[in-house]
Amino acid sequence: MLENNITTVNNDVKTLVKDAQALFSAAAALTGEKADEVRVKGMKTLDAALVKAHEAQAAAIVSAKEIASQADGYVKENPWRTVALAAGVGVLAGFILGRK
């Protein structure tokens, strides 16, 4: 679920940035009042992209804190299982690195 949200926000931000780039390119060819309108529209688009990026960052931080809390709870409830798992991963990593 988190991965889908991140992908969606990432795509939205990319689209907004591309739109802003197109607007600024168009504004470079224009002069006067029309150019100012296009620049303002481009700035609003970039601001929207920044807001989306900040929202995605905030959501990622909240999710990471929830995952860390769950991991902490698991370790406290299952200390020996956690030690055994860590030891197993260490032995496996040592075996793989020792073969090279």
PDB file of N, CA, C and O in Angstrom, residues 9-64:
ATOM      1  N   VAL A   9       2.442   9.312  -5.989  1.00  0.00           N
ATOM      2  CA  VAL A   9       2.927  10.664  -5.707  1.00  0.00           C
ATOM      3  C   VAL A   9       4.124  10.983  -6.582  1.00  0.00           C
ATOM      4  O   VAL A   9       4.237  12.086  -7.125  1.00  0.00           O
ATOM      5  N   ASN A  10       5.012  10.026  -6.755  1.00  0.00           N
ATOM      6  CA  ASN A  10       6.187  10.223  -7.601  1.00  0.00           C
ATOM      7  C   ASN A  10       5.769  10.556  -9.033  1.00  0.00           C
ATOM      8  O   ASN A  10       6.308  11.484  -9.640  1.00  0.00           O
ATOM      9  N   ASN A  11       4.809   9.820  -9.560  1.00  0.00           N
ATOM     10  CA  ASN A  11       4.316  10.086 -10.914  1.00  0.00           C
ATOM     11  C   ASN A  11       3.645  11.454 -11.002  1.00  0.00           C
ATOM     12  O   ASN A  11       3.824  12.176 -11.991  1.00  0.00           O
ATOM     13  N   ASP A  12       2.875  11.814  -9.980  1.00  0.00           N
ATOM     14  CA  ASP A  12       2.219  13.128  -9.954  1.00  0.00           C
ATOM     15  C   ASP A  12       3.242  14.253  -9.965  1.00  0.00           C
ATOM     16  O   ASP A  12       3.096  15.232 -10.699  1.00  0.00           O
ATOM     17  N   VAL A  13       4.280  14.106  -9.152  1.00  0.00           N
ATOM     18  CA  VAL A  13       5.308  15.143  -9.078  1.00  0.00           C
ATOM     19  C   VAL A  13       6.037  15.261 -10.411  1.00  0.00           C
ATOM     20  O   VAL A  13       6.282  16.362 -10.904  1.00  0.00           O
ATOM     21  N   LYS A  14       6.372  14.122 -11.023  1.00  0.00           N
ATOM     22  CA  LYS A  14       7.044  14.159 -12.327  1.00  0.00           C
ATOM     23  C   LYS A  14       6.182  14.861 -13.365  1.00  0.00           C
ATOM     24  O   LYS A  14       6.667  15.668 -14.158  1.00  0.00           O
ATOM     25  N   THR A  15       4.888  14.558 -13.358  1.00  0.00           N
ATOM     26  CA  THR A  15       3.969  15.195 -14.308  1.00  0.00           C
ATOM     27  C   THR A  15       3.898  16.693 -14.070  1.00  0.00           C
ATOM     28  O   THR A  15       3.944  17.485 -15.027  1.00  0.00           O
ATOM     29  N   LEU A  16       3.795  17.096 -12.807  1.00  0.00           N
ATOM     30  CA  LEU A  16       3.735  18.516 -12.487  1.00  0.00           C
ATOM     31  C   LEU A  16       5.009  19.242 -12.906  1.00  0.00           C
ATOM     32  O   LEU A  16       4.958  20.350 -13.444  1.00  0.00           O
ATOM     33  N   VAL A  17       6.154  18.634 -12.686  1.00  0.00           N
ATOM     34  CA  VAL A  17       7.420  19.257 -13.066  1.00  0.00           C
ATOM     35  C   VAL A  17       7.529  19.374 -14.583  1.00  0.00           C
ATOM     36  O   VAL A  17       7.950  20.403 -15.109  1.00  0.00           O
ATOM     37  N   LYS A  18       7.117  18.334 -15.304  1.00  0.00           N
ATOM     38  CA  LYS A  18       7.147  18.386 -16.772  1.00  0.00           C
ATOM     39  C   LYS A  18       6.224  19.482 -17.290  1.00  0.00           C
ATOM     40  O   LYS A  18       6.573  20.212 -18.223  1.00  0.00           O
ATOM     41  N   ASP A  19       5.043  19.611 -16.681  1.00  0.00           N
ATOM     42  CA  ASP A  19       4.116  20.671 -17.071  1.00  0.00           C
ATOM     43  C   ASP A  19       4.731  22.041 -16.830  1.00  0.00           C
ATOM     44  O   ASP A  19       4.621  22.949 -17.663  1.00  0.00           O
ATOM     45  N   ALA A  20       5.381  22.201 -15.695  1.00  0.00           N
ATOM     46  CA  ALA A  20       6.012  23.480 -15.377  1.00  0.00           C
ATOM     47  C   ALA A  20       7.136  23.788 -16.360  1.00  0.00           C
ATOM     48  O   ALA A  20       7.284  24.926 -16.812  1.00  0.00           O
ATOM     49  N   GLN A  21       7.913  22.771 -16.703  1.00  0.00           N
ATOM     50  CA  GLN A  21       8.993  22.978 -17.671  1.00  0.00           C
ATOM     51  C   GLN A  21       8.434  23.408 -19.023  1.00  0.00           C
ATOM     52  O   GLN A  21       8.980  24.305 -19.672  1.00  0.00           O
ATOM     53  N   ALA A  22       7.339  22.784 -19.426  1.00  0.00           N
ATOM     54  CA  ALA A  22       6.715  23.156 -20.697  1.00  0.00           C
ATOM     55  C   ALA A  22       6.211  24.592 -20.653  1.00  0.00           C
ATOM     56  O   ALA A  22       6.364  25.349 -21.616  1.00  0.00           O
ATOM     57  N   LEU A  23       5.628  24.970 -19.527  1.00  0.00           N
ATOM     58  CA  LEU A  23       5.132  26.345 -19.384  1.00  0.00           C
ATOM     59  C   LEU A  23       6.275  27.355 -19.430  1.00  0.00           C
ATOM     60  O   LEU A  23       6.161  28.403 -20.069  1.00  0.00           O
ATOM     61  N   PHE A  24       7.372  27.049 -18.771  1.00  0.00           N
ATOM     62  CA  PHE A  24       8.499  27.974 -18.784  1.00  0.00           C
ATOM     63  C   PHE A  24       9.139  28.054 -20.170  1.00  0.00           C
ATOM     64  O   PHE A  24       9.592  29.116 -20.592  1.00  0.00           O
ATOM     65  N   SER A  25       9.167  26.945 -20.882  1.00  0.00           N
ATOM     66  CA  SER A  25       9.679  26.973 -22.253  1.00  0.00           C
ATOM     67  C   SER A  25       8.799  27.844 -23.133  1.00  0.00           C
ATOM     68  O   SER A  25       9.286  28.620 -23.956  1.00  0.00           O
ATOM     69  N   ALA A  26       7.486  27.723 -22.954  1.00  0.00           N
ATOM     70  CA  ALA A  26       6.559  28.547 -23.724  1.00  0.00           C
ATOM     71  C   ALA A  26       6.694  30.015 -23.338  1.00  0.00           C
ATOM     72  O   ALA A  26       6.615  30.910 -24.192  1.00  0.00           O
ATOM     73  N   ALA A  27       6.927  30.278 -22.065  1.00  0.00           N
ATOM     74  CA  ALA A  27       7.059  31.657 -21.596  1.00  0.00           C
ATOM     75  C   ALA A  27       8.304  32.321 -22.162  1.00  0.00           C
ATOM     76  O   ALA A  27       8.322  33.537 -22.371  1.00  0.00           O
ATOM     77  N   ALA A  28       9.343  31.546 -22.428  1.00  0.00           N
ATOM     78  CA  ALA A  28      10.576  32.112 -22.977  1.00  0.00           C
ATOM     79  C   ALA A  28      10.336  32.710 -24.361  1.00  0.00           C
ATOM     80  O   ALA A  28      10.992  33.675 -24.743  1.00  0.00           O
ATOM     81  N   ALA A  29       9.382  32.146 -25.096  1.00  0.00           N
ATOM     82  CA  ALA A  29       9.095  32.633 -26.445  1.00  0.00           C
ATOM     83  C   ALA A  29       8.118  33.807 -26.430  1.00  0.00           C
ATOM     84  O   ALA A  29       7.992  34.511 -27.422  1.00  0.00           O
ATOM     85  N   LEU A  30       7.446  34.014 -25.330  1.00  0.00           N
ATOM     86  CA  LEU A  30       6.442  35.069 -25.243  1.00  0.00           C
ATOM     87  C   LEU A  30       7.020  36.325 -24.585  1.00  0.00           C
ATOM     88  O   LEU A  30       8.039  36.271 -23.919  1.00  0.00           O
ATOM     89  N   THR A  31       6.317  37.433 -24.783  1.00  0.00           N
ATOM     90  CA  THR A  31       6.723  38.678 -24.127  1.00  0.00           C
ATOM     91  C   THR A  31       5.499  39.344 -23.531  1.00  0.00           C
ATOM     92  O   THR A  31       4.361  39.016 -23.869  1.00  0.00           O
ATOM     93  N   GLY A  32       5.768  40.249 -22.637  1.00  0.00           N
ATOM     94  CA  GLY A  32       4.698  41.064 -22.085  1.00  0.00           C
ATOM     95  C   GLY A  32       3.799  40.327 -21.120  1.00  0.00           C
ATOM     96  O   GLY A  32       4.213  39.448 -20.364  1.00  0.00           O
ATOM     97  N   GLU A  33       2.518  40.704 -21.156  1.00  0.00           N
ATOM     98  CA  GLU A  33       1.527  40.205 -20.210  1.00  0.00           C
ATOM     99  C   GLU A  33       1.318  38.701 -20.345  1.00  0.00           C
ATOM    100  O   GLU A  33       1.161  37.990 -19.355  1.00  0.00           O
ATOM    101  N   LYS A  34       1.325  38.195 -21.567  1.00  0.00           N
ATOM    102  CA  LYS A  34       1.118  36.755 -21.799  1.00  0.00           C
ATOM    103  C   LYS A  34       2.247  35.946 -21.153  1.00  0.00           C
ATOM    104  O   LYS A  34       2.007  34.903 -20.545  1.00  0.00           O
ATOM    105  N   ALA A  35       3.463  36.428 -21.262  1.00  0.00           N
ATOM    106  CA  ALA A  35       4.606  35.737 -20.662  1.00  0.00           C
ATOM    107  C   ALA A  35       4.471  35.717 -19.139  1.00  0.00           C
ATOM    108  O   ALA A  35       4.775  34.708 -18.500  1.00  0.00           O
ATOM    109  N   ASP A  36       4.033  36.836 -18.567  1.00  0.00           N
ATOM    110  CA  ASP A  36       3.836  36.897 -17.122  1.00  0.00           C
ATOM    111  C   ASP A  36       2.787  35.890 -16.670  1.00  0.00           C
ATOM    112  O   ASP A  36       2.953  35.224 -15.647  1.00  0.00           O
ATOM    113  N   GLU A  37       1.706  35.748 -17.424  1.00  0.00           N
ATOM    114  CA  GLU A  37       0.656  34.775 -17.090  1.00  0.00           C
ATOM    115  C   GLU A  37       1.213  33.356 -17.088  1.00  0.00           C
ATOM    116  O   GLU A  37       0.942  32.570 -16.176  1.00  0.00           O
ATOM    117  N   VAL A  38       1.990  33.051 -18.112  1.00  0.00           N
ATOM    118  CA  VAL A  38       2.552  31.702 -18.234  1.00  0.00           C
ATOM    119  C   VAL A  38       3.548  31.445 -17.104  1.00  0.00           C
ATOM    120  O   VAL A  38       3.574  30.357 -16.529  1.00  0.00           O
ATOM    121  N   ARG A  39       4.356  32.444 -16.771  1.00  0.00           N
ATOM    122  CA  ARG A  39       5.309  32.282 -15.664  1.00  0.00           C
ATOM    123  C   ARG A  39       4.587  32.051 -14.336  1.00  0.00           C
ATOM    124  O   ARG A  39       4.980  31.205 -13.536  1.00  0.00           O
ATOM    125  N   VAL A  40       3.536  32.806 -14.097  1.00  0.00           N
ATOM    126  CA  VAL A  40       2.761  32.636 -12.861  1.00  0.00           C
ATOM    127  C   VAL A  40       2.150  31.237 -12.809  1.00  0.00           C
ATOM    128  O   VAL A  40       2.177  30.561 -11.773  1.00  0.00           O
ATOM    129  N   LYS A  41       1.616  30.808 -13.934  1.00  0.00           N
ATOM    130  CA  LYS A  41       1.029  29.462 -13.997  1.00  0.00           C
ATOM    131  C   LYS A  41       2.105  28.402 -13.737  1.00  0.00           C
ATOM    132  O   LYS A  41       1.873  27.426 -13.018  1.00  0.00           O
ATOM    133  N   GLY A  42       3.291  28.606 -14.285  1.00  0.00           N
ATOM    134  CA  GLY A  42       4.395  27.673 -14.063  1.00  0.00           C
ATOM    135  C   GLY A  42       4.820  27.629 -12.612  1.00  0.00           C
ATOM    136  O   GLY A  42       5.096  26.556 -12.055  1.00  0.00           O
ATOM    137  N   MET A  43       4.872  28.780 -11.971  1.00  0.00           N
ATOM    138  CA  MET A  43       5.247  28.831 -10.558  1.00  0.00           C
ATOM    139  C   MET A  43       4.205  28.123  -9.696  1.00  0.00           C
ATOM    140  O   MET A  43       4.552  27.416  -8.749  1.00  0.00           O
ATOM    141  N   LYS A  44       2.936  28.287 -10.030  1.00  0.00           N
ATOM    142  CA  LYS A  44       1.883  27.586  -9.279  1.00  0.00           C
ATOM    143  C   LYS A  44       2.023  26.078  -9.443  1.00  0.00           C
ATOM    144  O   LYS A  44       1.831  25.315  -8.495  1.00  0.00           O
ATOM    145  N   THR A  45       2.374  25.647 -10.650  1.00  0.00           N
ATOM    146  CA  THR A  45       2.563  24.215 -10.907  1.00  0.00           C
ATOM    147  C   THR A  45       3.733  23.674 -10.096  1.00  0.00           C
ATOM    148  O   THR A  45       3.644  22.596  -9.502  1.00  0.00           O
ATOM    149  N   LEU A  46       4.833  24.414 -10.066  1.00  0.00           N
ATOM    150  CA  LEU A  46       5.986  23.979  -9.266  1.00  0.00           C
ATOM    151  C   LEU A  46       5.663  23.967  -7.777  1.00  0.00           C
ATOM    152  O   LEU A  46       6.096  23.069  -7.051  1.00  0.00           O
ATOM    153  N   ASP A  47       4.902  24.958  -7.321  1.00  0.00           N
ATOM    154  CA  ASP A  47       4.488  24.965  -5.915  1.00  0.00           C
ATOM    155  C   ASP A  47       3.648  23.734  -5.584  1.00  0.00           C
ATOM    156  O   ASP A  47       3.805  23.128  -4.523  1.00  0.00           O
ATOM    157  N   ALA A  48       2.761  23.354  -6.509  1.00  0.00           N
ATOM    158  CA  ALA A  48       1.939  22.158  -6.300  1.00  0.00           C
ATOM    159  C   ALA A  48       2.825  20.914  -6.227  1.00  0.00           C
ATOM    160  O   ALA A  48       2.585  20.008  -5.416  1.00  0.00           O
ATOM    161  N   ALA A  49       3.865  20.863  -7.063  1.00  0.00           N
ATOM    162  CA  ALA A  49       4.788  19.725  -7.038  1.00  0.00           C
ATOM    163  C   ALA A  49       5.524  19.658  -5.704  1.00  0.00           C
ATOM    164  O   ALA A  49       5.706  18.574  -5.139  1.00  0.00           O
ATOM    165  N   LEU A  50       5.937  20.813  -5.193  1.00  0.00           N
ATOM    166  CA  LEU A  50       6.614  20.836  -3.895  1.00  0.00           C
ATOM    167  C   LEU A  50       5.697  20.375  -2.773  1.00  0.00           C
ATOM    168  O   LEU A  50       6.116  19.632  -1.878  1.00  0.00           O
ATOM    169  N   VAL A  51       4.449  20.792  -2.806  1.00  0.00           N
ATOM    170  CA  VAL A  51       3.483  20.366  -1.789  1.00  0.00           C
ATOM    171  C   VAL A  51       3.309  18.847  -1.838  1.00  0.00           C
ATOM    172  O   VAL A  51       3.317  18.176  -0.801  1.00  0.00           O
ATOM    173  N   LYS A  52       3.168  18.297  -3.048  1.00  0.00           N
ATOM    174  CA  LYS A  52       3.027  16.840  -3.200  1.00  0.00           C
ATOM    175  C   LYS A  52       4.259  16.129  -2.641  1.00  0.00           C
ATOM    176  O   LYS A  52       4.142  15.099  -1.963  1.00  0.00           O
ATOM    177  N   ALA A  53       5.448  16.653  -2.938  1.00  0.00           N
ATOM    178  CA  ALA A  53       6.681  16.030  -2.466  1.00  0.00           C
ATOM    179  C   ALA A  53       6.756  16.071  -0.937  1.00  0.00           C
ATOM    180  O   ALA A  53       7.144  15.085  -0.305  1.00  0.00           O
ATOM    181  N   HIS A  54       6.366  17.190  -0.341  1.00  0.00           N
ATOM    182  CA  HIS A  54       6.374  17.284   1.124  1.00  0.00           C
ATOM    183  C   HIS A  54       5.349  16.337   1.744  1.00  0.00           C
ATOM    184  O   HIS A  54       5.614  15.725   2.789  1.00  0.00           O
ATOM    185  N   GLU A  55       4.194  16.200   1.118  1.00  0.00           N
ATOM    186  CA  GLU A  55       3.183  15.257   1.625  1.00  0.00           C
ATOM    187  C   GLU A  55       3.709  13.832   1.565  1.00  0.00           C
ATOM    188  O   GLU A  55       3.513  13.044   2.498  1.00  0.00           O
ATOM    189  N   ALA A  56       4.379  13.488   0.466  1.00  0.00           N
ATOM    190  CA  ALA A  56       4.935  12.143   0.327  1.00  0.00           C
ATOM    191  C   ALA A  56       6.015  11.899   1.372  1.00  0.00           C
ATOM    192  O   ALA A  56       6.089  10.813   1.959  1.00  0.00           O
ATOM    193  N   GLN A  57       6.839  12.906   1.617  1.00  0.00           N
ATOM    194  CA  GLN A  57       7.883  12.780   2.626  1.00  0.00           C
ATOM    195  C   GLN A  57       7.277  12.570   4.004  1.00  0.00           C
ATOM    196  O   GLN A  57       7.726  11.712   4.772  1.00  0.00           O
ATOM    197  N   ALA A  58       6.249  13.331   4.324  1.00  0.00           N
ATOM    198  CA  ALA A  58       5.597  13.195   5.629  1.00  0.00           C
ATOM    199  C   ALA A  58       4.972  11.807   5.787  1.00  0.00           C
ATOM    200  O   ALA A  58       5.085  11.177   6.848  1.00  0.00           O
ATOM    201  N   ALA A  59       4.338  11.309   4.730  1.00  0.00           N
ATOM    202  CA  ALA A  59       3.733   9.978   4.779  1.00  0.00           C
ATOM    203  C   ALA A  59       4.803   8.904   4.953  1.00  0.00           C
ATOM    204  O   ALA A  59       4.614   7.934   5.704  1.00  0.00           O
ATOM    205  N   ALA A  60       5.932   9.068   4.286  1.00  0.00           N
ATOM    206  CA  ALA A  60       7.017   8.094   4.405  1.00  0.00           C
ATOM    207  C   ALA A  60       7.590   8.083   5.811  1.00  0.00           C
ATOM    208  O   ALA A  60       7.901   7.019   6.366  1.00  0.00           O
ATOM    209  N   ILE A  61       7.704   9.253   6.416  1.00  0.00           N
ATOM    210  CA  ILE A  61       8.228   9.337   7.790  1.00  0.00           C
ATOM    211  C   ILE A  61       7.282   8.648   8.761  1.00  0.00           C
ATOM    212  O   ILE A  61       7.716   7.885   9.628  1.00  0.00           O
ATOM    213  N   VAL A  62       5.986   8.889   8.609  1.00  0.00           N
ATOM    214  CA  VAL A  62       4.998   8.257   9.485  1.00  0.00           C
ATOM    215  C   VAL A  62       5.051   6.737   9.330  1.00  0.00           C
ATOM    216  O   VAL A  62       5.066   5.990  10.320  1.00  0.00           O
ATOM    217  N   SER A  63       5.116   6.264   8.091  1.00  0.00           N
ATOM    218  CA  SER A  63       5.173   4.814   7.846  1.00  0.00           C
ATOM    219  C   SER A  63       6.443   4.209   8.422  1.00  0.00           C
ATOM    220  O   SER A  63       6.409   3.123   9.008  1.00  0.00           O
ATOM    221  N   ALA A  64       7.561   4.894   8.264  1.00  0.00           N
ATOM    222  CA  ALA A  64       8.827   4.382   8.786  1.00  0.00           C
ATOM    223  C   ALA A  64       8.783   4.290  10.311  1.00  0.00           C
ATOM    224  O   ALA A  64       9.273   3.320  10.894  1.00  0.00           O
TER     225      ALA A  64
END
